[in-house]
PDB file of C-alpha atoms in Angstrom:
ATOM      1  CA  MET A   1     153.576 -14.557 -60.924  1.00  0.00           C
ATOM      2  CA  GLU A   2     156.853 -12.296 -61.004  1.00  0.00           C
ATOM      3  CA  ARG A   3     156.119  -9.204 -63.634  1.00  0.00           C
ATOM      4  CA  PRO A   4     159.803  -8.903 -65.762  1.00  0.00           C
ATOM      5  CA  ALA A   5     161.910  -5.049 -65.787  1.00  0.00           C
ATOM      6  CA  TRP A   6     160.043  -5.657 -70.167  1.00  0.00           C
ATOM      7  CA  ALA A   7     156.362  -6.257 -68.946  1.00  0.00           C
ATOM      8  CA  PRO A   8     154.689  -3.157 -69.675  1.00  0.00           C
ATOM      9  CA  PRO A   9     152.204  -2.088 -66.157  1.00  0.00           C
ATOM     10  CA  GLY A  10     148.651  -2.888 -66.959  1.00  0.00           C
ATOM     11  CA  ILE A  11     148.914  -6.421 -69.320  1.00  0.00           C
ATOM     12  CA  ASP A  12     147.812  -8.705 -67.853  1.00  0.00           C
ATOM     13  CA  ILE A  13     150.465 -11.260 -67.671  1.00  0.00           C
ATOM     14  CA  SER A  14     148.066 -14.186 -66.609  1.00  0.00           C
ATOM     15  CA  VAL A  15     146.557 -14.428 -70.590  1.00  0.00           C
ATOM     16  CA  PRO A  16     148.640 -16.056 -73.784  1.00  0.00           C
ATOM     17  CA  SER A  17     149.866 -13.653 -76.413  1.00  0.00           C
ATOM     18  CA  VAL A  18     150.897 -14.269 -79.603  1.00  0.00           C
ATOM     19  CA  SER A  19     153.315 -11.487 -79.971  1.00  0.00           C
ATOM     20  CA  ARG A  20     154.532 -13.881 -76.809  1.00  0.00           C
ATOM     21  CA  ILE A  21     153.688 -16.951 -78.749  1.00  0.00           C
ATOM     22  CA  TYR A  22     155.865 -16.261 -81.819  1.00  0.00           C
ATOM     23  CA  ASP A  23     158.925 -15.396 -79.500  1.00  0.00           C
ATOM     24  CA  TYR A  24     158.589 -18.667 -78.055  1.00  0.00           C
ATOM     25  CA  TYR A  25     158.788 -20.465 -80.864  1.00  0.00           C
ATOM     26  CA  LEU A  26     161.883 -18.348 -82.686  1.00  0.00           C
ATOM     27  CA  GLY A  27     163.301 -19.580 -79.138  1.00  0.00           C
ATOM     28  CA  GLY A  28     163.049 -16.278 -77.922  1.00  0.00           C
ATOM     29  CA  SER A  29     162.966 -15.143 -74.040  1.00  0.00           C
ATOM     30  CA  HIS A  30     159.509 -12.165 -74.005  1.00  0.00           C
ATOM     31  CA  ASN A  31     157.491 -14.759 -73.203  1.00  0.00           C
ATOM     32  CA  PHE A  32     155.336 -16.400 -69.952  1.00  0.00           C
ATOM     33  CA  GLU A  33     154.571 -20.000 -68.667  1.00  0.00           C
ATOM     34  CA  VAL A  34     150.937 -19.347 -70.217  1.00  0.00           C
ATOM     35  CA  ASP A  35     152.276 -18.338 -73.423  1.00  0.00           C
ATOM     36  CA  ARG A  36     154.290 -21.718 -73.442  1.00  0.00           C
ATOM     37  CA  GLN A  37     152.023 -23.708 -72.577  1.00  0.00           C
ATOM     38  CA  ALA A  38     149.741 -22.477 -75.135  1.00  0.00           C
ATOM     39  CA  ALA A  39     152.485 -22.532 -77.832  1.00  0.00           C
ATOM     40  CA  ARG A  40     153.536 -26.595 -77.013  1.00  0.00           C
ATOM     41  CA  ARG A  41     149.687 -27.397 -77.048  1.00  0.00           C
ATOM     42  CA  ALA A  42     149.763 -26.154 -80.745  1.00  0.00           C
ATOM     43  CA  MET A  43     152.948 -27.643 -81.549  1.00  0.00           C
ATOM     44  CA  GLU A  44     150.763 -31.548 -79.408  1.00  0.00           C
ATOM     45  CA  PHE A  45     148.914 -31.694 -83.196  1.00  0.00           C
ATOM     46  CA  MET A  46     151.967 -29.781 -85.604  1.00  0.00           C
ATOM     47  CA  PRO A  47     155.651 -30.047 -84.031  1.00  0.00           C
ATOM     48  CA  GLY A  48     157.059 -28.296 -86.500  1.00  0.00           C
ATOM     49  CA  LEU A  49     155.869 -24.724 -86.043  1.00  0.00           C
ATOM     50  CA  PRO A  50     158.520 -23.417 -84.628  1.00  0.00           C
ATOM     51  CA  LYS A  51     160.403 -24.620 -88.439  1.00  0.00           C
ATOM     52  CA  VAL A  52     156.874 -22.666 -90.171  1.00  0.00           C
ATOM     53  CA  MET A  53     157.933 -19.304 -88.399  1.00  0.00           C
ATOM     54  CA  GLN A  54     162.111 -19.299 -89.048  1.00  0.00           C
ATOM     55  CA  ALA A  55     160.367 -20.341 -92.881  1.00  0.00           C
ATOM     56  CA  ASN A  56     159.043 -17.227 -92.549  1.00  0.00           C
ATOM     57  CA  ARG A  57     162.176 -15.066 -91.099  1.00  0.00           C
ATOM     58  CA  ALA A  58     164.175 -16.484 -93.326  1.00  0.00           C
ATOM     59  CA  PHE A  59     161.444 -14.976 -95.934  1.00  0.00           C
ATOM     60  CA  MET A  60     161.157 -11.785 -94.954  1.00  0.00           C
ATOM     61  CA  ARG A  61     165.010 -11.810 -95.154  1.00  0.00           C
ATOM     62  CA  ARG A  62     164.886 -11.986 -98.566  1.00  0.00           C
ATOM     63  CA  ALA A  63     162.143 -10.016 -99.187  1.00  0.00           C
ATOM     64  CA  VAL A  64     163.132  -7.088 -97.565  1.00  0.00           C
ATOM     65  CA  ARG A  65     166.663  -7.335 -99.465  1.00  0.00           C
ATOM     66  CA  HIS A  66     164.893  -7.782-102.929  1.00  0.00           C
ATOM     67  CA  ALA A  67     162.815  -4.631-102.077  1.00  0.00           C
ATOM     68  CA  VAL A  68     166.056  -2.659-101.048  1.00  0.00           C
ATOM     69  CA  ALA A  69     168.324  -4.301-104.346  1.00  0.00           C
ATOM     70  CA  GLU A  70     164.383  -2.513-106.456  1.00  0.00           C
ATOM     71  CA  GLY A  71     165.425   0.936-104.586  1.00  0.00           C
ATOM     72  CA  ILE A  72     163.154   1.182-101.883  1.00  0.00           C
ATOM     73  CA  THR A  73     164.779   2.685 -98.246  1.00  0.00           C
ATOM     74  CA  GLN A  74     161.009   2.963 -96.462  1.00  0.00           C
ATOM     75  CA  PHE A  75     159.270   0.225 -94.891  1.00  0.00           C
ATOM     76  CA  LEU A  76     156.270  -0.085 -92.593  1.00  0.00           C
ATOM     77  CA  ASP A  77     155.966  -3.552 -90.681  1.00  0.00           C
ATOM     78  CA  ILE A  78     152.530  -3.537 -89.779  1.00  0.00           C
ATOM     79  CA  GLY A  79     152.155  -6.749 -86.849  1.00  0.00           C
ATOM     80  CA  SER A  80     155.795  -6.592 -86.721  1.00  0.00           C
ATOM     81  CA  GLY A  81     155.351  -8.394 -83.329  1.00  0.00           C
ATOM     82  CA  ILE A  82     158.891  -8.294 -80.358  1.00  0.00           C
ATOM     83  CA  PRO A  83     161.781  -7.606 -81.934  1.00  0.00           C
ATOM     84  CA  THR A  84     164.639 -10.375 -82.517  1.00  0.00           C
ATOM     85  CA  PHE A  85     167.568 -10.981 -83.878  1.00  0.00           C
ATOM     86  CA  GLY A  86     167.099 -10.155 -87.796  1.00  0.00           C
ATOM     87  CA  ASN A  87     164.468  -7.531 -87.847  1.00  0.00           C
ATOM     88  CA  VAL A  88     163.505  -5.307 -90.801  1.00  0.00           C
ATOM     89  CA  HIS A  89     166.014  -2.483 -89.708  1.00  0.00           C
ATOM     90  CA  GLU A  90     168.842  -4.930 -89.305  1.00  0.00           C
ATOM     91  CA  ILE A  91     168.073  -6.370 -92.651  1.00  0.00           C
ATOM     92  CA  ALA A  92     167.488  -3.270 -94.462  1.00  0.00           C
ATOM     93  CA  ARG A  93     170.388  -0.817 -92.946  1.00  0.00           C
ATOM     94  CA  ALA A  94     172.992  -3.510 -93.925  1.00  0.00           C
ATOM     95  CA  ALA A  95     171.629  -3.216 -97.631  1.00  0.00           C
ATOM     96  CA  THR A  96     171.424   0.441 -97.467  1.00  0.00           C
ATOM     97  CA  PRO A  97     171.833   2.645 -94.122  1.00  0.00           C
ATOM     98  CA  GLU A  98     169.498   5.234 -95.782  1.00  0.00           C
ATOM     99  CA  ALA A  99     166.749   2.501 -94.594  1.00  0.00           C
ATOM    100  CA  HIS A 100     163.906   4.361 -92.504  1.00  0.00           C
ATOM    101  CA  VAL A 101     161.344   1.859 -90.563  1.00  0.00           C
ATOM    102  CA  VAL A 102     158.236   2.159 -88.709  1.00  0.00           C
ATOM    103  CA  TYR A 103     156.718  -1.129 -86.716  1.00  0.00           C
ATOM    104  CA  VAL A 104     152.915  -1.048 -86.175  1.00  0.00           C
ATOM    105  CA  ASP A 105     151.896  -3.603 -83.373  1.00  0.00           C
ATOM    106  CA  HIS A 106     148.519  -3.332 -80.918  1.00  0.00           C
ATOM    107  CA  ASP A 107     150.307  -5.271 -78.711  1.00  0.00           C
ATOM    108  CA  PRO A 108     151.864  -3.753 -75.583  1.00  0.00           C
ATOM    109  CA  VAL A 109     154.440  -5.428 -75.311  1.00  0.00           C
ATOM    110  CA  ALA A 110     155.730  -6.139 -78.392  1.00  0.00           C
ATOM    111  CA  VAL A 111     155.295  -1.951 -78.785  1.00  0.00           C
ATOM    112  CA  ALA A 112     156.771  -1.487 -74.973  1.00  0.00           C
ATOM    113  CA  HIS A 113     160.207  -3.844 -75.972  1.00  0.00           C
ATOM    114  CA  SER A 114     160.362  -2.380 -79.537  1.00  0.00           C
ATOM    115  CA  ARG A 115     160.806   1.151 -78.139  1.00  0.00           C
ATOM    116  CA  ALA A 116     163.366   0.044 -75.672  1.00  0.00           C
ATOM    117  CA  VAL A 117     165.395  -1.976 -77.810  1.00  0.00           C
ATOM    118  CA  LEU A 118     165.276   1.402 -80.590  1.00  0.00           C
ATOM    119  CA  ASP A 119     165.695   4.094 -78.298  1.00  0.00           C
ATOM    120  CA  GLY A 120     167.766   6.320 -79.819  1.00  0.00           C
ATOM    121  CA  ASP A 121     167.540   5.383 -83.021  1.00  0.00           C
ATOM    122  CA  ASP A 122     165.912   8.574 -84.970  1.00  0.00           C
ATOM    123  CA  ARG A 123     165.669   6.192 -88.736  1.00  0.00           C
ATOM    124  CA  THR A 124     163.024   3.908 -86.503  1.00  0.00           C
ATOM    125  CA  GLY A 125     159.832   4.555 -84.913  1.00  0.00           C
ATOM    126  CA  VAL A 126     157.186   2.427 -83.117  1.00  0.00           C
ATOM    127  CA  VAL A 127     154.000   3.169 -83.922  1.00  0.00           C
ATOM    128  CA  ALA A 128     150.811   1.062 -80.756  1.00  0.00           C
ATOM    129  CA  ALA A 129     148.043   0.681 -84.140  1.00  0.00           C
ATOM    130  CA  ASP A 130     145.352  -2.182 -85.128  1.00  0.00           C
ATOM    131  CA  LEU A 131     146.354  -2.833 -88.969  1.00  0.00           C
ATOM    132  CA  ARG A 132     141.979  -3.304 -88.729  1.00  0.00           C
ATOM    133  CA  LYS A 133     142.086   1.144 -88.197  1.00  0.00           C
ATOM    134  CA  PRO A 134     144.366   1.723 -91.624  1.00  0.00           C
ATOM    135  CA  GLN A 135     143.579   5.494 -91.110  1.00  0.00           C
ATOM    136  CA  ASP A 136     145.295   5.435 -87.590  1.00  0.00           C
ATOM    137  CA  ILE A 137     147.954   4.307 -88.622  1.00  0.00           C
ATOM    138  CA  LEU A 138     148.677   6.318 -91.493  1.00  0.00           C
ATOM    139  CA  ALA A 139     147.524   9.348 -89.490  1.00  0.00           C
ATOM    140  CA  ASP A 140     150.257   8.476 -87.052  1.00  0.00           C
ATOM    141  CA  PRO A 141     153.015  10.863 -86.121  1.00  0.00           C
ATOM    142  CA  GLU A 142     155.459   8.509 -86.162  1.00  0.00           C
ATOM    143  CA  VAL A 143     154.594   7.522 -89.933  1.00  0.00           C
ATOM    144  CA  GLY A 144     153.950  10.734 -91.236  1.00  0.00           C
ATOM    145  CA  ARG A 145     158.369  11.501 -89.569  1.00  0.00           C
ATOM    146  CA  LEU A 146     159.825   8.883 -91.154  1.00  0.00           C
ATOM    147  CA  LEU A 147     158.007   7.990 -94.691  1.00  0.00           C
ATOM    148  CA  ASP A 148     157.374   9.874 -97.490  1.00  0.00           C
ATOM    149  CA  LEU A 149     154.013   8.365 -98.315  1.00  0.00           C
ATOM    150  CA  ASP A 150     155.002  10.153-101.907  1.00  0.00           C
ATOM    151  CA  ARG A 151     157.589   8.164-102.649  1.00  0.00           C
ATOM    152  CA  PRO A 152     157.973   4.328-102.670  1.00  0.00           C
ATOM    153  CA  VAL A 153     157.260   1.911 -99.083  1.00  0.00           C
ATOM    154  CA  ALA A 154     157.882  -1.705 -98.648  1.00  0.00           C
ATOM    155  CA  LEU A 155     154.046  -2.629 -97.024  1.00  0.00           C
ATOM    156  CA  MET A 156     155.426  -5.483 -94.184  1.00  0.00           C
ATOM    157  CA  LEU A 157     152.126  -7.691 -93.920  1.00  0.00           C
ATOM    158  CA  VAL A 158     154.416 -11.232 -92.098  1.00  0.00           C
ATOM    159  CA  ALA A 159     151.951 -13.507 -90.454  1.00  0.00           C
ATOM    160  CA  VAL A 160     149.770 -10.904 -89.501  1.00  0.00           C
ATOM    161  CA  LEU A 161     146.262 -11.389 -92.332  1.00  0.00           C
ATOM    162  CA  HIS A 162     145.900 -14.617 -90.756  1.00  0.00           C
ATOM    163  CA  PHE A 163     144.201 -12.796 -87.531  1.00  0.00           C
ATOM    164  CA  LEU A 164     141.733 -10.808 -89.336  1.00  0.00           C
ATOM    165  CA  GLU A 165     139.037 -13.340 -89.290  1.00  0.00           C
ATOM    166  CA  ASP A 166     136.525 -12.138 -92.674  1.00  0.00           C
ATOM    167  CA  ALA A 167     134.557  -9.569 -90.791  1.00  0.00           C
ATOM    168  CA  ASP A 168     137.288  -7.820 -89.147  1.00  0.00           C
ATOM    169  CA  GLN A 169     137.368  -6.860 -93.237  1.00  0.00           C
ATOM    170  CA  PRO A 170     141.025  -6.894 -94.228  1.00  0.00           C
ATOM    171  CA  TYR A 171     140.693  -6.954 -97.715  1.00  0.00           C
ATOM    172  CA  ALA A 172     139.530  -3.577 -97.034  1.00  0.00           C
ATOM    173  CA  ALA A 173     142.157  -2.822 -95.132  1.00  0.00           C
ATOM    174  CA  VAL A 174     145.207  -4.025 -97.275  1.00  0.00           C
ATOM    175  CA  ALA A 175     143.040  -2.220-100.137  1.00  0.00           C
ATOM    176  CA  GLU A 176     142.962   1.466 -98.035  1.00  0.00           C
ATOM    177  CA  LEU A 177     146.811   1.334 -97.127  1.00  0.00           C
ATOM    178  CA  ARG A 178     147.597   0.246-100.737  1.00  0.00           C
ATOM    179  CA  ASP A 179     146.027   3.198-102.285  1.00  0.00           C
ATOM    180  CA  ALA A 180     147.980   5.562 -99.539  1.00  0.00           C
ATOM    181  CA  LEU A 181     151.017   4.406-100.961  1.00  0.00           C
ATOM    182  CA  ALA A 182     152.982   5.606-104.122  1.00  0.00           C
ATOM    183  CA  PRO A 183     153.215   3.383-107.295  1.00  0.00           C
ATOM    184  CA  GLY A 184     156.306   1.464-107.227  1.00  0.00           C
ATOM    185  CA  SER A 185     155.720   0.269-103.550  1.00  0.00           C
ATOM    186  CA  MET A 186     155.711  -2.911-102.718  1.00  0.00           C
ATOM    187  CA  LEU A 187     153.599  -5.701-100.532  1.00  0.00           C
ATOM    188  CA  ILE A 188     155.145  -8.093 -98.577  1.00  0.00           C
ATOM    189  CA  LEU A 189     153.260 -10.917 -97.255  1.00  0.00           C
ATOM    190  CA  THR A 190     152.927 -14.161 -95.713  1.00  0.00           C
ATOM    191  CA  HIS A 191     150.334 -16.097 -94.664  1.00  0.00           C
ATOM    192  CA  ALA A 192     148.726 -19.603 -93.355  1.00  0.00           C
ATOM    193  CA  SER A 193     146.898 -21.855 -94.979  1.00  0.00           C
ATOM    194  CA  TYR A 194     145.940 -25.791 -94.864  1.00  0.00           C
ATOM    195  CA  GLU A 195     147.385 -25.799 -98.377  1.00  0.00           C
ATOM    196  CA  GLY A 196     151.094 -27.486 -97.829  1.00  0.00           C
ATOM    197  CA  ILE A 197     151.320 -29.077 -94.248  1.00  0.00           C
ATOM    198  CA  PRO A 198     152.578 -32.237 -94.398  1.00  0.00           C
ATOM    199  CA  LEU A 199     149.431 -33.372 -92.196  1.00  0.00           C
ATOM    200  CA  SER A 200     146.154 -33.859 -93.620  1.00  0.00           C
ATOM    201  CA  GLU A 201     143.251 -30.911 -92.258  1.00  0.00           C
ATOM    202  CA  GLU A 202     141.836 -33.040 -89.483  1.00  0.00           C
ATOM    203  CA  VAL A 203     144.813 -33.144 -87.340  1.00  0.00           C
ATOM    204  CA  ALA A 204     145.989 -29.485 -88.482  1.00  0.00           C
ATOM    205  CA  SER A 205     142.108 -28.256 -87.272  1.00  0.00           C
ATOM    206  CA  GLY A 206     143.889 -28.577 -83.900  1.00  0.00           C
ATOM    207  CA  THR A 207     146.351 -25.927 -83.847  1.00  0.00           C
ATOM    208  CA  VAL A 208     143.296 -23.657 -84.961  1.00  0.00           C
ATOM    209  CA  GLY A 209     141.110 -24.782 -81.869  1.00  0.00           C
ATOM    210  CA  VAL A 210     144.544 -23.614 -79.755  1.00  0.00           C
ATOM    211  CA  TYR A 211     144.790 -19.750 -80.850  1.00  0.00           C
ATOM    212  CA  ARG A 212     140.515 -19.343 -80.887  1.00  0.00           C
ATOM    213  CA  ASP A 213     140.792 -21.282 -77.351  1.00  0.00           C
ATOM    214  CA  ILE A 214     143.210 -18.132 -76.498  1.00  0.00           C
ATOM    215  CA  ARG A 215     140.341 -15.763 -78.227  1.00  0.00           C
ATOM    216  CA  ASN A 216     142.824 -14.481 -81.284  1.00  0.00           C
ATOM    217  CA  PRO A 217     141.469 -16.667 -83.984  1.00  0.00           C
ATOM    218  CA  LEU A 218     143.902 -17.941 -86.575  1.00  0.00           C
ATOM    219  CA  VAL A 219     142.487 -17.847 -90.067  1.00  0.00           C
ATOM    220  CA  MET A 220     143.993 -20.513 -92.223  1.00  0.00           C
ATOM    221  CA  ARG A 221     142.809 -19.106 -96.249  1.00  0.00           C
ATOM    222  CA  SER A 222     143.634 -21.224 -99.584  1.00  0.00           C
ATOM    223  CA  HIS A 223     145.950 -19.113-101.665  1.00  0.00           C
ATOM    224  CA  GLU A 224     143.615 -18.118-103.439  1.00  0.00           C
ATOM    225  CA  GLU A 225     141.869 -16.264-101.156  1.00  0.00           C
ATOM    226  CA  ILE A 226     145.951 -15.458 -99.913  1.00  0.00           C
ATOM    227  CA  THR A 227     146.167 -14.513-103.951  1.00  0.00           C
ATOM    228  CA  ARG A 228     143.272 -10.842-103.058  1.00  0.00           C
ATOM    229  CA  PHE A 229     145.039  -9.553-101.114  1.00  0.00           C
ATOM    230  CA  PHE A 230     147.227  -8.395-104.047  1.00  0.00           C
ATOM    231  CA  ASP A 231     144.483  -7.249-106.143  1.00  0.00           C
ATOM    232  CA  GLY A 232     145.811  -3.262-107.056  1.00  0.00           C
ATOM    233  CA  PHE A 233     149.272  -5.331-106.958  1.00  0.00           C
ATOM    234  CA  GLU A 234     151.274  -7.294-110.402  1.00  0.00           C
ATOM    235  CA  LEU A 235     152.722 -10.274-108.505  1.00  0.00           C
ATOM    236  CA  LEU A 236     156.432 -10.890-109.055  1.00  0.00           C
ATOM    237  CA  GLU A 237     157.817 -13.594-110.051  1.00  0.00           C
ATOM    238  CA  PRO A 238     157.680 -16.220-108.656  1.00  0.00           C
ATOM    239  CA  GLY A 239     154.084 -15.601-107.456  1.00  0.00           C
ATOM    240  CA  LEU A 240     152.354 -16.590-104.535  1.00  0.00           C
ATOM    241  CA  VAL A 241     154.819 -19.242-103.165  1.00  0.00           C
ATOM    242  CA  SER A 242     155.523 -21.993-100.066  1.00  0.00           C
ATOM    243  CA  MET A 243     158.254 -19.495 -98.337  1.00  0.00           C
ATOM    244  CA  PRO A 244     161.253 -21.315 -99.055  1.00  0.00           C
ATOM    245  CA  ASP A 245     160.548 -21.313-102.689  1.00  0.00           C
ATOM    246  CA  TRP A 246     160.348 -17.832-102.913  1.00  0.00           C
ATOM    247  CA  ARG A 247     163.832 -16.730-104.250  1.00  0.00           C
ATOM    248  CA  PRO A 248     165.746 -19.346-102.569  1.00  0.00           C
ATOM    249  CA  ASP A 249     169.271 -18.182-101.407  1.00  0.00           C
ATOM    250  CA  ARG A 250     170.464 -21.406-102.832  1.00  0.00           C
ATOM    251  CA  THR A 251     169.166 -22.675-106.066  1.00  0.00           C
ATOM    252  CA  GLY A 252     171.111 -25.641-106.779  1.00  0.00           C
ATOM    253  CA  PRO A 253     171.670 -29.010-105.487  1.00  0.00           C
ATOM    254  CA  LEU A 254     172.411 -29.806-101.681  1.00  0.00           C
ATOM    255  CA  ALA A 255     176.009 -29.778-100.662  1.00  0.00           C
ATOM    256  CA  GLU A 256     177.005 -33.437 -99.510  1.00  0.00           C
ATOM    257  CA  GLY A 257     175.848 -32.829 -95.776  1.00  0.00           C
ATOM    258  CA  GLU A 258     173.213 -30.345 -96.175  1.00  0.00           C
ATOM    259  CA  THR A 259     169.830 -31.917 -95.253  1.00  0.00           C
ATOM    260  CA  PRO A 260     166.749 -31.026 -97.457  1.00  0.00           C
ATOM    261  CA  GLU A 261     164.400 -28.359 -95.944  1.00  0.00           C
ATOM    262  CA  ASP A 262     162.118 -28.864 -93.566  1.00  0.00           C
ATOM    263  CA  PRO A 263     158.277 -30.442 -94.292  1.00  0.00           C
ATOM    264  CA  TYR A 264     156.631 -28.258 -92.222  1.00  0.00           C
ATOM    265  CA  ALA A 265     158.740 -24.625 -93.629  1.00  0.00           C
ATOM    266  CA  PHE A 266     156.364 -25.144 -97.354  1.00  0.00           C
ATOM    267  CA  SER A 267     153.381 -24.745 -94.547  1.00  0.00           C
ATOM    268  CA  GLY A 268     151.903 -21.856 -95.840  1.00  0.00           C
ATOM    269  CA  PHE A 269     152.882 -18.930 -98.473  1.00  0.00           C
ATOM    270  CA  GLY A 270     154.573 -15.937 -98.777  1.00  0.00           C
ATOM    271  CA  GLY A 271     154.351 -13.510-102.682  1.00  0.00           C
ATOM    272  CA  VAL A 272     155.613  -9.800-103.183  1.00  0.00           C
ATOM    273  CA  GLY A 273     154.096  -8.092-105.370  1.00  0.00           C
ATOM    274  CA  ARG A 274     154.632  -4.263-106.246  1.00  0.00           C
ATOM    275  CA  LYS A 275     151.730  -1.456-107.148  1.00  0.00           C
ATOM    276  CA  ALA A 276     151.729   0.066-110.877  1.00  0.00           C
TER     277      ALA A 276
END
């Protein structure tokens, strides 16, 4: 297999990557056939997975705009993945030129490509670190250079916590990050769940099996379990809801010719909380 210029040396391009699979779902070009094969296997059980990812991105954009409207200009995006159109820094800067963003990921492809895309942008940084080790993130020089933790920060954990098993202590990781943030900071979070999927749990579990087979277990948590990540935050209205239902851009009836949201878009949950 020929190694493209954007793939950093040292990574095994014969092994599927969660970041590259996500890129494929969104119609990106930074993925290999091994990633596409894994994605297509997952879609045999849940053909609407691209719609779920699109709903996830749309939620992220609305949440970032809301954070800026509330006066937040600093963003810490953990599990940021491969840059695609409409990333956090683009959305935030469209609302305020003062936005500072730090992207964090442990996938070498995501980190290398992010650094290439953002080269020369002195208000945006990229950190190679793992959510399982919050202190490594908080102590990174790029975080210290770009973010003032004595002022409110939007902590973004979008489509990442469901890749941490309970043994990884995800609640403790989120709590450690929360405790490092100033009052007024926000948590922007999405998480996969069997709840809301327009399929039986038995069928949907086939997708979970695909991720387990590629050694990236996908943990489907309940609404109650996901809500626990907001301990120490006040959940903002409308609470932890399906992603299209979180402050949608359009609240009125469908216009003539418009089609309803795809049922798969309502899989999983998203929410925003504020630290008191």
